[in-house]
Amino acid sequence: MGLQSRRILALAMAAALAAPLMSCTGIAQSTGAAQTAPAAALAQTPGASLLPADGGASVAKHFDPLGQPPSKFTLELRNGVKAELPFADKRDFDEAKRGFIAEPPYTKIMADAGHVAWDMGSYGWLLTGKDFESIHPSLQRQAVLNMAYGLYEVVPGRIYQVRGYDLANISFIRGDTGWIIFDPLTAKETARAALDFINEKLGKRPVVGVVYSHSHVDHFGGVRGVVDEADVQSGKVMIIAPEGFLNAAIGENVFAGNAMVRRTQWQYAVLLQRNPFGHVDQAIGKNVANGNTGLITPNRLVSKDIEEITLDGVRMVFQNTPDTEAPVEMNTWFPQFKALWAAENITGTIHNIYTLRGAAVRNALNWSKEINVALYTFGPEAEVMFASHSWPRWGNARIQEVLRAQRDAYANLNNQVLHYANRGVTINEIHNVYEVPKSLRQQWAARSYHGDVQNNSRGVINRFLGHYDGNPVNLIPLSPKDSAPLYVEMMGGSAKIVAKGRELIEQGKYLHATEILNRLVFAEPGNREARQLLADAYEQLGYQAESTSVRNTFLQGAFELRNGLPGGVAPRTTGPDVIRAMSTEQWLDFIGISMDPKKADGMKFTINLVTPDNGERYAIEMSNATLTSIKGFQAKNPDLTVTVNRADLNQVMMGRSTFDDLIAAGKAKFEGNRAGFDQLRSILLPFTPDFEILPGTAPKTPTKAPKPFEVPELLPAQVTD
């Protein structure tokens, strides 16, 4: 296909990589700089070498000249939280330090392309022991806990983790002859560095197996840093994954991938500096590595609910947990070591039921039930529980406590929300009605750092009842650009709204202020005063948020309102593995999404596609301005039959070749009338994730549509979830 279609398929790959998923500072510091107990506890332990040479002085001022310090209302909220939550419970800090062996002599890991793939030192200011007033105190506690950096022993002589090398942990199980690796991080470079580090400290051993616990990129993307694909194909190395892994890894985020990439920029605050006024943490880790992301197809799938595999003398009992944190996921029980691997089902936070980047709403009730299965099946014997994020828990009582806390948190969310829904509470009200029980609020394991209680409650209703709240006025709502001028006119114009917005902000009523200022910004995108006031309100709401997703979203919104989007930034290169793993059917479906439906009206043709090397056949039809395809069928009288090996089609999907190139090389054959094919190629549109979320923020220089393998990101950061 032509350049446009090549760009489209490159974007499909970018979307698949970026979202299965996936960044700063201020006068937020207390003037006394008193050392809080949690920060002090970890600052004196592993990771102390991350301390900045200037003692954190570089983060004393806001990184944005238009940024504001925490207001008195934000400070009052912080004080209330500090008095309410059980900060005297230091067990998480003890567990985060336990088993420490060594930290690396470096804080940065370089990508093969020459840029910095990982920089743990950029968060070192968190270890200075200061109380940062622009960070929710509970979130600051979590951010400090996530500063663990180096090699840790989980089970003496058998299970180890390297933490602080990526968003996720990479875990190593010592077999009779080699390493079995659980979740090889996001990037080849960070995974390779982790393997080199453990081999340096504990002795070099070959990798005999890799386990992908689930289908998000931070749990498989670094596989090429630890194993060679030829060894997997020969059977020398076993790669184990839950059944349906490839489909979930590729399919979850392709179709709406460009929109997800843009929304992820907000959830992960990619434009913010790493300091107390900006990006401080990502709840389940610091951030995502920016290196080469790959994928090697598993050669052993786990299909049963409970299934045992023995590899290199290590017995592994897998518990399939579909429709939980990911579409496919699995916990693992090690009966020899009395150790439970909890994947990303049970970590140091309550997770997203609905993630702000956009994804299918997760099943809170099923999530709770799968935790319950783990509790009753493995919980009675477990002496250690470790996971792909956060820190392990030791001791049977402690493990059961955490399992029950998270089980009950997800079940309570589902049950209580549906209770109120059945009493008439709508999706537009539930977040102001649902309340986490006090007994759960007092348990750190049930705090929502990655997810958000209010957003998750709306997600539950959306899963069961959808977005409609039952009020006919919301069946066909006006678009904001159409409704906003009406509201502004009725409210008496911009001057009155600005004055009222300023009054509400001065009263600390930030949500009320955003309600009216948002209308004004949509009605008058060029009204700079309104934009600045809305940014000020967003910023305070960000400072007050315990959830990283909520904090980042409000702070990124404030930044874009003040500064707009940068444009023309060179995208980042990725690898071909996801395109090779994408099914032909998924590719055809994405082409149907990518074509301009206005230009397709009146087009009508039928194409048969045959890929002999894998024995697949597809019938493709264009009718009613819609492209459809069906696998395993051929049209009786097609306009065109295309024959090409899937191995060669990969080059077209990657954007490295066109069909005309393949025809000229004798690698593709067109039989019949290709007019419909050329019409389709002419109406394909590339997507770029630089569209406005708030009016008036478009970049002056639009982002160029990506070349093959390039992700159109505004900053070099990859994200996951």
XYZ file of C-alpha atoms in Angstrom:
721
model
C 0.000 0.000 0.000
C 0.973 3.676 -0.230
C 2.537 6.035 2.292
C -0.762 6.878 4.010
C -1.618 3.258 4.635
C 1.915 2.577 5.832
C 1.556 5.382 8.352
C -1.767 4.001 9.492
C -0.315 0.593 10.190
C 2.665 2.103 11.961
C 0.169 3.929 14.180
C -1.695 0.715 14.820
C 1.514 -0.760 16.108
C 2.253 2.365 18.131
C -1.161 2.165 19.752
C -0.731 -1.494 20.587
C 2.602 -0.791 22.212
C 1.628 2.371 23.998
C -1.525 1.482 25.832
C -1.942 -2.141 26.950
C -1.395 -0.584 29.076
C 1.331 2.843 30.384
C 6.684 11.807 34.042
C 7.918 17.127 38.387
C 8.393 20.344 41.475
C 7.591 23.555 43.539
C 7.402 25.686 46.614
C 5.351 22.766 47.693
C 8.029 21.990 50.225
C 7.413 22.846 53.813
C 9.594 25.729 54.959
C 10.817 23.729 57.892
C 11.734 20.775 55.622
C 10.987 18.454 58.519
C 11.747 14.859 57.694
C 8.574 12.780 57.584
C 8.821 9.307 59.035
C 8.110 7.421 55.796
C 10.594 9.422 53.711
C 13.245 9.191 56.392
C 12.753 5.455 56.738
C 13.552 4.745 53.121
C 16.075 7.524 52.607
C 18.431 5.781 55.055
C 18.126 2.422 53.318
C 18.707 0.983 49.821
C 18.469 3.710 47.242
C 20.271 6.319 49.368
C 22.749 6.845 46.507
C 19.855 8.305 44.540
C 19.893 11.355 46.796
C 20.539 14.511 44.724
C 23.854 16.233 45.294
C 22.094 19.548 45.931
C 19.852 18.036 48.598
C 16.782 18.719 46.501
C 17.350 22.459 46.064
C 16.661 22.179 42.331
C 13.017 21.364 43.027
C 12.363 24.333 45.302
C 10.630 26.338 42.582
C 7.755 25.537 40.267
C 8.953 24.368 36.850
C 6.219 26.400 35.093
C 6.542 30.223 35.381
C 2.737 30.426 35.503
C 2.392 27.697 38.134
C 0.964 28.371 41.582
C 1.861 27.085 45.066
C -0.594 25.006 47.118
C -3.432 27.117 48.439
C -4.484 27.291 52.074
C -7.386 24.999 51.200
C -5.024 22.396 49.755
C -2.885 22.639 52.887
C -5.960 22.175 55.099
C -6.918 19.077 53.130
C -3.394 17.686 53.578
C -3.497 18.260 57.305
C -6.819 16.451 57.555
C -5.469 13.468 55.632
C -2.351 13.309 57.787
C -4.505 13.191 60.900
C -6.883 10.583 59.484
C -4.623 7.938 57.923
C -2.506 5.354 59.816
C 0.947 6.784 59.088
C 2.254 5.014 62.195
C 1.933 1.687 60.347
C 5.451 1.244 58.894
C 5.134 -2.379 57.760
C 5.203 -1.495 54.074
C 8.549 0.262 54.557
C 9.981 -2.721 56.395
C 8.828 -5.018 53.595
C 10.118 -2.706 50.864
C 13.611 -2.844 52.429
C 13.661 -6.532 53.284
C 15.972 -8.788 51.317
C 18.112 -5.984 49.886
C 21.328 -7.304 48.347
C 22.837 -4.504 46.273
C 22.066 -1.371 44.314
C 23.712 -0.616 40.973
C 26.476 1.990 40.693
C 24.426 3.869 38.056
C 21.085 5.692 38.092
C 20.610 5.866 34.319
C 20.213 3.128 31.725
C 20.920 4.125 28.132
C 18.880 2.952 25.159
C 20.615 1.309 22.250
C 19.615 4.332 20.150
C 21.701 6.585 22.414
C 19.084 8.362 24.528
C 18.298 7.784 28.215
C 15.919 4.852 28.540
C 15.627 5.030 32.329
C 16.592 7.588 34.969
C 15.810 6.597 38.532
C 17.899 9.505 39.786
C 15.372 12.003 38.427
C 13.146 11.107 41.392
C 15.926 11.247 44.007
C 14.507 14.389 45.597
C 11.769 12.196 47.069
C 14.393 10.712 49.402
C 15.401 14.034 50.953
C 12.902 13.554 53.790
C 10.978 16.736 53.046
C 7.227 17.070 53.295
C 6.098 18.345 49.903
C 2.918 20.348 50.297
C 1.985 20.020 46.605
C 1.671 16.230 46.952
C -1.133 14.401 48.743
C 0.629 12.967 51.833
C -0.615 9.444 51.159
C 0.629 9.652 47.571
C 3.999 10.957 48.748
C 4.235 7.916 50.995
C 3.573 5.651 48.011
C 6.046 7.564 45.853
C 8.786 7.031 48.438
C 7.976 3.321 48.718
C 8.398 3.043 44.958
C 11.978 4.331 45.210
C 13.391 0.868 45.955
C 16.302 0.390 43.529
C 18.427 -2.673 43.072
C 18.517 -6.424 43.705
C 16.348 -7.988 46.413
C 15.984 -11.529 47.748
C 12.387 -12.734 48.162
C 12.919 -16.420 49.021
C 16.472 -17.275 50.166
C 18.436 -18.867 47.370
C 15.454 -19.233 45.046
C 13.455 -16.063 44.247
C 14.843 -12.579 43.552
C 13.603 -9.282 42.149
C 15.297 -6.341 40.497
C 13.220 -3.257 41.326
C 13.381 0.324 40.128
C 14.479 -0.508 36.564
C 11.109 0.157 34.919
C 7.458 0.599 35.849
C 7.264 -3.099 36.754
C 9.509 -5.442 38.727
C 11.439 -8.188 36.982
C 11.492 -11.409 39.015
C 14.022 -14.246 38.831
C 13.377 -17.796 40.013
C 16.502 -19.921 40.372
C 15.952 -23.350 38.817
C 18.303 -26.337 38.828
C 20.388 -24.904 35.995
C 19.172 -21.421 35.121
C 16.798 -18.496 35.613
C 13.046 -18.468 35.057
C 12.102 -14.819 34.530
C 8.669 -13.439 35.388
C 7.643 -10.305 33.452
C 10.712 -8.991 31.584
C 9.799 -5.282 31.836
C 8.940 -2.860 29.019
C 12.225 -2.362 27.219
C 15.045 -4.586 26.037
C 17.650 -2.264 27.568
C 16.263 -2.221 31.119
C 15.564 -5.974 31.102
C 19.078 -6.691 29.838
C 20.571 -4.422 32.514
C 18.590 -6.250 35.216
C 19.778 -9.666 33.987
C 23.372 -8.458 33.825
C 23.101 -7.055 37.350
C 21.756 -10.224 38.968
C 24.293 -12.350 37.093
C 27.070 -10.073 38.308
C 25.952 -10.340 41.933
C 24.809 -13.971 42.129
C 26.692 -15.710 39.334
C 25.878 -16.038 35.669
C 23.117 -18.480 34.781
C 21.294 -19.076 31.490
C 17.661 -18.087 31.087
C 15.623 -21.278 30.665
C 12.137 -19.790 30.838
C 10.109 -16.586 30.724
C 6.578 -16.060 32.040
C 4.339 -13.288 30.757
C 1.846 -12.843 33.578
C -0.499 -10.785 31.411
C -1.016 -8.802 28.247
C 0.240 -5.305 29.154
C 3.468 -4.167 27.525
C 5.438 -3.516 30.726
C 5.237 -7.266 31.371
C 6.577 -8.576 28.075
C 8.157 -5.729 26.071
C 11.719 -6.292 27.309
C 11.848 -10.000 26.454
C 14.538 -9.554 23.788
C 16.865 -8.244 26.462
C 16.867 -11.601 28.263
C 16.366 -14.330 25.620
C 17.073 -14.980 21.959
C 14.085 -15.779 19.749
C 15.929 -18.696 18.130
C 16.222 -20.367 21.538
C 12.466 -20.011 22.012
C 11.691 -21.431 18.585
C 14.004 -24.380 19.169
C 12.416 -25.100 22.552
C 15.590 -24.362 24.488
C 13.730 -21.561 26.294
C 10.074 -21.890 27.319
C 7.903 -18.769 27.199
C 4.699 -19.304 29.179
C 1.620 -17.095 28.913
C -2.117 -17.343 29.577
C -4.301 -18.539 26.727
C -5.428 -15.641 24.539
C -2.300 -13.641 25.354
C -1.402 -12.563 21.820
C -4.907 -11.490 20.909
C -5.197 -9.458 24.105
C -1.703 -7.957 23.820
C -2.364 -6.737 20.284
C -6.093 -6.196 20.143
C -6.991 -4.266 23.291
C -5.657 -0.937 22.092
C -5.355 -0.997 18.301
C -8.767 0.173 17.139
C -8.890 3.335 19.281
C -5.124 3.442 19.697
C -4.485 7.004 18.552
C -7.093 8.367 20.950
C -5.617 6.247 23.737
C -2.113 7.559 23.052
C -3.352 11.139 23.379
C -5.327 10.419 26.539
C -2.399 8.524 28.002
C -0.335 11.684 27.724
C -2.665 13.101 30.367
C -2.840 10.035 32.603
C 0.959 9.815 32.633
C 1.557 13.604 32.470
C 4.226 13.355 29.798
C 4.707 17.139 29.578
C 5.462 17.622 33.275
C 8.847 17.700 34.930
C 9.627 15.235 37.686
C 9.318 17.282 40.841
C 6.819 18.078 43.598
C 4.730 20.329 41.344
C 4.591 17.798 38.528
C 5.177 14.096 38.066
C 6.020 12.304 41.316
C 5.045 8.682 40.747
C 2.886 6.342 38.689
C 1.416 4.439 41.676
C 2.675 1.001 40.586
C 6.172 2.300 39.849
C 7.963 5.492 38.924
C 7.422 5.584 35.170
C 7.858 3.536 31.991
C 11.206 2.864 30.328
C 11.772 4.489 26.946
C 13.659 1.833 25.009
C 13.203 -0.912 22.461
C 9.951 -2.778 22.980
C 9.589 -6.283 21.570
C 7.455 -9.382 21.671
C 8.367 -13.051 21.238
C 5.446 -15.410 20.729
C 4.888 -17.781 23.685
C 5.524 -21.476 23.029
C 3.515 -22.726 26.031
C 0.009 -21.486 26.841
C -1.866 -22.032 30.107
C -5.473 -22.864 29.273
C -6.946 -24.475 32.399
C -8.239 -22.595 35.437
C -5.505 -24.239 37.523
C -2.594 -25.784 35.632
C 0.815 -27.035 36.789
C 4.063 -26.832 34.830
C 7.458 -27.972 36.068
C 10.455 -26.273 34.471
C 14.096 -26.723 35.454
C 13.041 -28.381 38.700
C 10.637 -25.590 39.666
C 6.957 -26.494 40.164
C 4.631 -23.695 39.086
C 0.870 -23.863 39.619
C -0.818 -21.268 37.417
C -4.182 -19.727 38.262
C -5.825 -18.211 35.207
C -7.551 -14.944 36.180
C -9.165 -13.574 32.993
C -11.174 -10.358 33.017
C -9.387 -8.862 35.998
C -6.562 -6.321 35.729
C -6.071 -7.424 32.118
C -8.215 -9.391 29.666
C -5.929 -12.383 30.294
C -3.744 -12.744 33.377
C -2.506 -15.424 35.742
C -1.219 -15.787 39.283
C 1.393 -18.442 40.091
C 1.850 -20.611 43.181
C 5.267 -22.110 43.978
C 4.505 -25.029 46.332
C 8.218 -25.762 46.948
C 8.778 -22.243 48.256
C 5.314 -21.489 49.698
C 5.373 -18.367 47.540
C 2.467 -16.747 45.695
C 3.116 -14.620 42.603
C 0.161 -12.214 42.402
C 0.947 -10.762 38.948
C -0.777 -7.342 38.826
C -3.928 -8.581 40.520
C -2.700 -7.768 44.035
C -0.119 -4.983 44.336
C 0.386 -1.966 46.580
C -2.701 -0.141 45.341
C -6.291 -0.534 44.258
C -6.179 -0.500 40.493
C -8.255 0.987 37.683
C -11.695 -0.404 36.939
C -11.972 2.226 34.250
C -8.609 3.608 33.218
C -8.457 7.235 32.103
C -6.446 6.447 28.978
C -9.498 4.561 27.737
C -10.029 0.801 27.758
C -12.806 -1.676 28.259
C -14.245 -1.361 31.764
C -12.869 -4.092 34.009
C -14.900 -6.509 36.055
C -14.565 -5.526 39.714
C -16.680 -8.435 40.957
C -14.730 -11.037 38.993
C -11.476 -9.447 40.137
C -12.617 -9.893 43.729
C -13.616 -13.502 43.074
C -10.238 -14.378 41.547
C -8.467 -12.901 44.571
C -10.755 -15.045 46.708
C -9.728 -18.141 44.742
C -6.088 -17.316 45.461
C -6.890 -16.690 49.120
C -8.645 -20.020 49.630
C -6.479 -22.111 47.298
C -2.994 -20.860 48.123
C -3.500 -18.448 51.015
C -3.568 -21.072 53.803
C 0.032 -22.122 53.024
C 1.600 -18.971 51.589
C 4.538 -17.512 53.484
C 5.505 -14.871 50.921
C 3.516 -13.013 48.271
C 5.289 -11.028 45.555
C 4.046 -9.327 42.404
C 4.947 -7.508 39.214
C 4.712 -4.149 41.008
C 5.293 -2.849 44.535
C 6.984 -4.938 47.234
C 6.472 -8.463 48.673
C 4.586 -9.359 51.835
C 5.882 -11.990 54.246
C 4.114 -14.129 56.816
C 0.839 -15.957 56.376
C -1.226 -13.576 58.490
C 0.082 -10.551 56.625
C -0.581 -12.159 53.231
C -4.130 -13.073 54.145
C -4.706 -9.554 55.486
C -3.693 -7.984 52.167
C -5.610 -10.532 50.099
C -8.766 -9.881 52.084
C -8.355 -6.109 51.965
C -8.110 -6.049 48.168
C -10.744 -8.735 47.685
C -13.176 -6.730 49.796
C -12.252 -3.409 48.164
C -13.163 -4.603 44.672
C -16.269 -6.476 45.852
C -17.487 -3.527 47.927
C -17.021 -1.185 44.986
C -19.086 -3.439 42.717
C -21.793 -4.271 45.240
C -22.296 -0.882 46.801
C -22.353 0.936 43.462
C -24.939 -1.467 42.051
C -26.917 -1.176 45.285
C -27.228 2.564 44.740
C -27.824 2.148 41.014
C -30.779 -0.091 41.819
C -32.101 2.726 43.992
C -31.890 5.213 41.128
C -28.450 6.783 41.603
C -27.017 7.511 38.150
C -23.570 7.507 36.577
C -23.512 11.284 37.000
C -24.155 11.047 40.744
C -22.566 7.828 42.005
C -19.088 9.295 42.535
C -20.602 11.695 45.053
C -22.540 8.916 46.805
C -20.261 5.873 46.943
C -17.976 5.800 49.959
C -15.277 3.283 50.810
C -15.964 1.729 54.245
C -13.859 3.224 57.036
C -12.288 -0.157 57.827
C -10.885 -0.308 54.280
C -9.849 3.354 54.235
C -7.600 2.601 57.216
C -5.666 -0.098 55.324
C -2.810 1.029 53.089
C -3.331 -1.973 50.811
C -6.813 -0.664 49.968
C -5.825 2.886 49.002
C -6.409 3.974 45.404
C -3.139 5.304 44.015
C -3.422 3.911 40.494
C -7.174 3.747 40.281
C -9.440 6.413 41.701
C -12.451 5.698 43.878
C -14.758 8.216 42.225
C -13.788 7.321 38.689
C -13.981 3.583 39.435
C -17.496 3.914 40.837
C -18.629 5.482 37.576
C -16.867 2.679 35.719
C -18.943 0.026 37.477
C -22.192 1.699 36.440
C -20.856 2.128 32.911
C -20.078 -1.593 32.722
C -23.594 -2.612 33.709
C -25.779 0.278 32.550
C -23.701 2.318 30.105
C -23.186 6.064 29.881
C -26.873 7.069 29.764
C -28.310 8.224 33.086
C -31.991 7.821 32.213
C -32.651 11.536 31.728
C -33.834 12.164 28.136
C -31.932 15.451 28.011
C -28.734 13.362 27.999
C -29.801 11.151 25.109
C -28.698 13.721 22.530
C -26.504 16.195 24.427
C -25.097 19.203 22.640
C -21.377 19.212 21.970
C -19.513 21.489 24.423
C -18.647 23.968 21.669
C -22.376 24.360 20.983
C -23.677 24.370 24.547
C -20.961 26.568 26.050
C -21.908 29.825 24.236
C -25.494 29.352 25.369
C -24.415 29.046 29.008
C -22.025 31.976 28.754
C -24.769 34.180 27.314
C -27.249 33.163 30.003
C -24.668 33.728 32.750
C -24.214 37.299 31.635
C -20.998 37.057 29.664
C -17.340 36.362 30.288
C -16.680 39.152 32.786
C -19.260 37.818 35.223
C -18.040 34.259 34.819
C -14.413 35.247 35.386
C -15.368 37.226 38.470
C -17.421 34.354 39.872
C -14.694 31.857 38.981
C -12.115 33.918 40.821
C -14.443 34.166 43.826
C -14.953 30.387 43.894
C -11.216 29.755 43.649
C -10.585 32.162 46.525
C -13.109 30.126 48.549
C -11.369 26.848 47.678
C -14.380 25.644 45.672
C -12.242 24.400 42.811
C -14.725 21.955 41.280
C -17.407 24.649 41.256
C -14.968 27.024 39.584
C -14.101 24.486 36.885
C -17.794 23.930 36.143
C -18.300 27.495 34.950
C -14.791 28.314 33.698
C -14.789 25.235 31.499
C -17.929 26.570 29.770
C -16.222 29.889 29.169
C -13.068 28.320 27.765
C -15.112 26.246 25.316
C -17.152 29.296 24.309
C -14.110 31.588 24.064
C -10.936 29.518 23.504
C -8.900 32.694 23.114
C -9.902 34.115 26.513
C -6.527 33.962 28.221
C -7.765 35.110 31.617
C -10.361 32.332 31.695
C -7.762 29.769 30.655
C -5.373 30.857 33.401
C -8.082 30.714 36.063
C -9.179 27.247 34.930
C -5.531 26.142 35.000
C -5.172 27.443 38.562
C -8.215 25.443 39.677
C -6.983 22.316 37.891
C -3.594 22.649 39.556
C -5.001 22.714 43.086
C -7.210 19.702 42.321
C -4.095 17.908 41.104
C -2.181 18.716 44.289
C -5.093 17.375 46.338
C -5.419 14.063 44.484
C -4.252 10.782 46.001
C -4.502 8.925 42.689
C -1.625 9.465 40.261
C -4.025 9.215 37.322
C -6.191 12.026 38.693
C -3.220 14.146 39.781
C -1.492 13.801 36.438
C -4.653 14.518 34.467
C -5.410 17.775 36.272
C -1.773 18.940 36.212
C -1.334 18.093 32.537
C -4.565 19.967 31.841
C -3.217 23.008 33.685
C 0.026 22.831 31.702
C -1.727 22.629 28.325
C -4.090 25.477 29.184
C -1.102 27.651 30.052
C 1.358 26.566 27.386
C -0.499 24.655 24.680
C 0.929 21.548 23.077
C 4.437 21.438 21.652
C 4.481 20.445 18.000
C 6.807 18.932 15.471
C 8.699 16.840 18.008
C 10.395 13.838 16.407
C 8.648 10.581 17.251
C 10.385 7.632 18.883
C 11.348 4.449 17.060
C 9.977 1.051 18.061
C 10.366 -2.497 16.774
C 8.429 -4.839 14.482
C 7.359 -7.552 16.912
C 3.839 -6.311 17.534
C 3.066 -5.981 13.822
C 4.239 -9.549 13.239
C 2.011 -10.737 16.068
C -1.023 -8.749 14.873
C -3.540 -10.955 13.110
C -4.419 -10.193 9.505
C -8.020 -9.806 10.650
C -7.046 -7.110 13.162
C -5.102 -5.300 10.445
C -8.063 -5.362 8.069
C -10.388 -4.136 10.831
C -8.046 -1.229 11.546
C -7.980 -0.277 7.861
C -11.780 -0.116 8.048
C -11.453 2.314 10.952
C -8.767 4.382 9.203
C -10.597 5.136 5.962
C -12.503 8.399 5.542
C -16.200 7.340 5.513
C -17.266 10.556 3.770
C -15.048 9.741 0.801
C -16.087 6.074 0.789
C -19.721 6.810 0.045
C -20.663 5.219 -3.285
C -17.651 2.907 -3.445
C -18.422 -0.767 -4.007
C -15.962 -3.622 -4.583
C -15.007 -7.092 -3.376
C -11.453 -8.342 -2.800
C -10.289 -11.850 -1.941
C -7.080 -11.979 0.090
C -5.063 -15.210 0.225
C -1.953 -15.740 2.373
C -0.605 -19.165 1.321
C 2.176 -19.518 3.901
C -0.298 -19.653 6.796
C -3.295 -20.985 4.856
C -5.575 -18.028 5.566
C -8.240 -16.605 3.266
C -10.349 -13.469 3.618
C -13.290 -11.991 1.741
C -13.221 -8.174 1.889
C -16.187 -6.023 0.880
C -16.712 -2.309 0.506
C -20.390 -1.398 0.611
C -22.455 1.342 2.225
C -19.272 3.333 2.953
C -18.124 0.438 5.161
C -15.220 -1.996 4.825
C -15.842 -5.482 6.227
C -13.918 -8.732 6.102
C -14.525 -12.349 7.042
C -11.903 -14.997 7.679
C -12.122 -18.397 6.044
C -14.312 -17.326 3.120
C -13.815 -16.199 -0.482
C -16.230 -14.180 -2.615
C -17.508 -16.096 -5.651
C -16.944 -13.273 -8.154
C -14.394 -10.875 -6.630
C -13.266 -7.742 -8.381
C -9.712 -8.517 -7.296
C -7.816 -11.438 -5.787
C -4.625 -10.613 -3.886
C -2.196 -13.438 -3.123
C 0.712 -12.704 -0.801
C 2.477 -14.624 1.949
C 1.786 -13.283 5.417
C 5.547 -13.031 5.956
C 5.713 -10.588 3.035
C 2.498 -8.842 4.062
C 4.285 -7.962 7.314
C 6.505 -5.598 5.307
C 3.410 -3.763 4.037
C 1.891 -3.676 7.517
C 5.128 -2.258 8.910
C 5.324 0.391 6.194
C 8.602 -0.947 4.813
C 7.150 -1.915 1.438
C 4.078 -1.314 -0.722
C 2.034 -3.919 -2.529
C 3.466 -2.531 -5.761
C 6.973 -3.226 -4.441
C 5.982 -6.809 -3.679
C 4.371 -7.263 -7.103
C 7.525 -6.016 -8.797
C 9.591 -8.455 -6.709
C 7.294 -11.360 -7.571
C 6.154 -11.689 -3.949
C 2.526 -10.648 -4.499
C 0.008 -11.280 -7.252
C -3.016 -9.152 -8.194
C -5.614 -10.828 -10.393
C -8.552 -8.754 -11.658
C -9.492 -5.094 -11.414
C -7.479 -3.189 -8.835
C -9.515 0.031 -9.092
C -11.275 -0.646 -5.783
C -7.964 -1.351 -4.098
C -6.527 1.946 -5.320
C -9.684 3.781 -4.241
C -9.320 2.345 -0.740
C -5.671 3.293 -0.562
C -6.527 6.869 -1.541
C -8.945 7.438 1.357
C -6.871 6.101 4.245
C -6.084 8.761 6.844
C -3.148 8.652 9.289
C -3.875 9.514 12.918
C -1.647 11.677 15.116
C -2.168 12.096 18.878
C -1.995 15.883 18.951
C -5.682 16.731 18.803
C -7.091 19.206 21.313
C -8.655 17.969 24.507
C -9.256 21.524 25.674
C -9.913 24.224 23.066
C -7.111 26.536 22.074
C -4.296 24.146 22.981
C -3.407 22.824 19.508
C 0.308 22.908 18.672
C 1.431 25.707 16.377
C 3.347 23.113 14.393
C 1.212 19.965 14.108
C 2.871 16.640 14.768
C 3.857 14.965 11.534
C 2.256 11.636 10.733
C 4.723 8.954 11.815
C 7.056 7.072 9.594
C 7.168 3.276 9.931
C 7.914 2.167 13.490
C 7.707 5.665 14.912
C 5.328 6.619 17.701
C 3.988 10.198 17.514
C 4.623 11.067 21.139
C 5.260 14.557 22.407
C 8.021 13.491 24.759
C 10.124 10.308 24.811
C 7.990 8.308 27.183
C 6.027 5.117 26.763
C 3.068 4.284 28.885
C 1.138 1.352 30.161
C -1.567 0.425 32.520
